[in-house]
Short mmCIF file of C-alpha atoms in Angstrom, two decimals:
data_model
loop_
_atom_site.label_atom_id
_atom_site.label_comp_id
_atom_site.label_asym_id
_atom_site.label_seq_id
_atom_site.Cartn_x
_atom_site.Cartn_y
_atom_site.Cartn_z
CA MET A 1 17.10 138.84 162.66
CA SER A 2 19.11 135.80 164.43
CA VAL A 3 23.08 136.19 164.91
CA ASN A 4 25.18 132.95 165.05
CA LEU A 5 26.72 133.74 168.23
CA PHE A 6 29.43 130.88 167.84
CA ASP A 7 30.58 131.97 164.27
CA GLN A 8 30.94 135.64 165.96
CA ALA A 9 32.88 134.07 168.52
CA ASN A 10 35.11 132.32 165.88
CA GLU A 11 35.89 135.71 164.21
CA LEU A 12 36.30 137.08 167.91
CA GLU A 13 39.16 134.33 168.42
CA SER A 14 40.93 135.20 164.52
CA ALA A 15 41.08 138.72 165.86
CA ILE A 16 42.38 138.24 169.10
CA ARG A 17 45.25 136.00 167.48
CA GLN A 18 46.15 138.74 164.78
CA SER A 19 45.87 141.44 167.79
CA GLU A 20 49.12 143.25 168.76
CA GLU A 21 48.73 142.12 172.31
CA PHE A 22 48.37 138.41 171.17
CA THR A 23 51.04 138.71 168.81
CA ASN A 24 53.43 140.65 171.46
CA LEU A 25 52.65 137.97 173.88
CA LYS A 26 53.46 134.96 171.92
CA GLU A 27 56.81 136.87 170.57
CA MET A 28 57.59 137.46 174.45
CA TYR A 29 56.83 133.70 175.34
CA ASP A 30 58.77 132.03 172.49
CA ALA A 31 61.62 134.14 173.36
CA VAL A 32 61.31 133.00 177.10
CA ASN A 33 61.21 129.81 176.29
CA SER A 34 64.00 129.84 173.84
CA ASP A 35 66.13 130.86 176.10
CA GLU A 36 67.17 128.16 178.91
CA SER A 37 68.22 130.24 181.90
CA ALA A 38 64.34 132.34 181.64
CA LYS A 39 62.65 129.51 180.65
CA GLY A 40 63.50 127.60 184.01
CA ILE A 41 62.91 130.36 185.93
CA PHE A 42 59.69 131.06 184.48
CA GLU A 43 58.34 127.40 185.12
CA ASN A 44 59.71 127.82 188.53
CA PHE A 45 57.83 130.89 189.21
CA ARG A 46 54.86 129.56 187.67
CA ASN A 47 55.09 125.86 189.91
CA ILE A 48 55.36 128.02 192.68
CA GLN A 49 52.45 130.43 191.67
CA LEU A 50 49.74 126.74 190.83
CA SER A 51 51.06 125.59 194.20
CA LEU A 52 50.35 128.61 196.60
CA GLN A 53 46.95 129.09 194.53
CA GLN A 54 46.48 125.47 194.79
CA LYS A 55 46.62 125.84 198.79
CA GLN A 56 44.43 128.87 199.21
CA MET A 57 41.24 126.93 197.21
CA ASN A 58 42.19 123.84 199.22
CA GLY A 59 41.68 126.42 202.44
CA GLU A 60 45.52 125.15 203.49
CA GLU A 61 48.43 127.29 205.67
CA ILE A 62 50.82 128.85 203.89
CA SER A 63 54.19 128.31 205.45
CA GLN A 64 56.51 131.78 206.01
CA GLU A 65 58.71 129.76 204.03
CA GLU A 66 56.86 129.12 201.03
CA ILE A 67 55.94 132.66 201.38
CA GLU A 68 59.79 134.26 201.17
CA GLN A 69 60.58 131.45 198.28
CA ALA A 70 57.77 132.97 196.49
CA GLN A 71 59.21 136.43 196.94
CA LYS A 72 62.49 135.43 196.30
CA THR A 73 61.68 134.00 193.02
CA ALA A 74 59.34 136.85 192.10
CA GLN A 75 62.27 139.09 192.26
CA LEU A 76 64.41 136.65 189.86
CA VAL A 77 61.89 137.04 187.82
CA GLN A 78 61.37 140.53 187.63
CA GLN A 79 65.12 141.23 187.47
CA HIS A 80 65.02 139.11 184.57
CA GLU A 81 64.22 141.14 181.42
CA LEU A 82 62.88 138.88 179.35
CA ILE A 83 60.41 137.41 182.02
CA ALA A 84 59.58 141.08 182.72
CA LYS A 85 58.95 142.05 179.02
CA LEU A 86 56.50 138.19 179.04
CA MET A 87 54.77 139.84 182.08
CA GLU A 88 54.32 143.05 180.93
CA ALA A 89 52.80 141.21 177.62
CA GLU A 90 50.80 139.17 179.73
CA GLN A 91 49.70 142.18 181.72
CA ARG A 92 48.30 143.95 178.73
CA MET A 93 46.49 140.59 177.06
CA SER A 94 44.87 140.64 180.47
CA MET A 95 43.78 143.72 180.57
CA THR A 96 42.50 143.28 176.65
CA VAL A 97 40.74 140.40 177.59
CA GLN A 98 38.83 142.17 180.40
CA GLU A 99 37.38 144.83 178.15
CA LEU A 100 36.38 141.99 176.06
CA ASN A 101 34.51 140.54 178.85
CA LYS A 102 33.00 143.89 179.82
CA VAL A 103 31.24 144.32 176.36
CA ILE A 104 30.34 140.81 175.97
CA MET A 105 28.69 140.85 179.43
CA LYS A 106 26.99 144.30 178.82
CA PRO A 107 23.76 143.13 177.65
CA LEU A 108 23.21 140.58 180.46
CA GLU A 109 24.55 143.49 182.81
CA GLU A 110 22.08 145.67 180.90
CA LEU A 111 19.01 143.34 181.33
CA TYR A 112 19.69 142.53 184.99
CA GLY A 113 20.31 145.85 185.65
CA SER A 114 17.11 147.41 184.04
CA MET A 115 15.29 144.64 186.45
CA GLU A 116 16.64 145.67 189.56
CA ASN A 117 16.11 149.20 188.66
CA ASN A 118 12.16 148.45 187.87
CA ASN A 119 12.16 146.37 191.34
CA GLU A 120 13.43 149.45 193.01
CA GLN A 121 10.48 151.34 192.03
#
């Protein structure tokens, strides 16, 4: 019996949208975006993160000044209750996605794992 993976992927998407992790993340995201102060701090933090990641990927040097700015912004973010809650919700959602990815990849890992075991014998 053949299974349509795309239908099941769409069901998984729907389940994710209805999950406690996602609904909590969305509530926290909306709360941060409704608060001008939190929104500004969060956007600044994201921009700094993206800029530093881009530099790393391009193999560019990150200056001490950029590191200090990132650390100061991270402290501001951690001290802001709404943003801290959003980041906690992001972390929980990320962990859920990692667990889902393990489940999704299990058949391939078993397949290739069994191939490696057969080659070792």
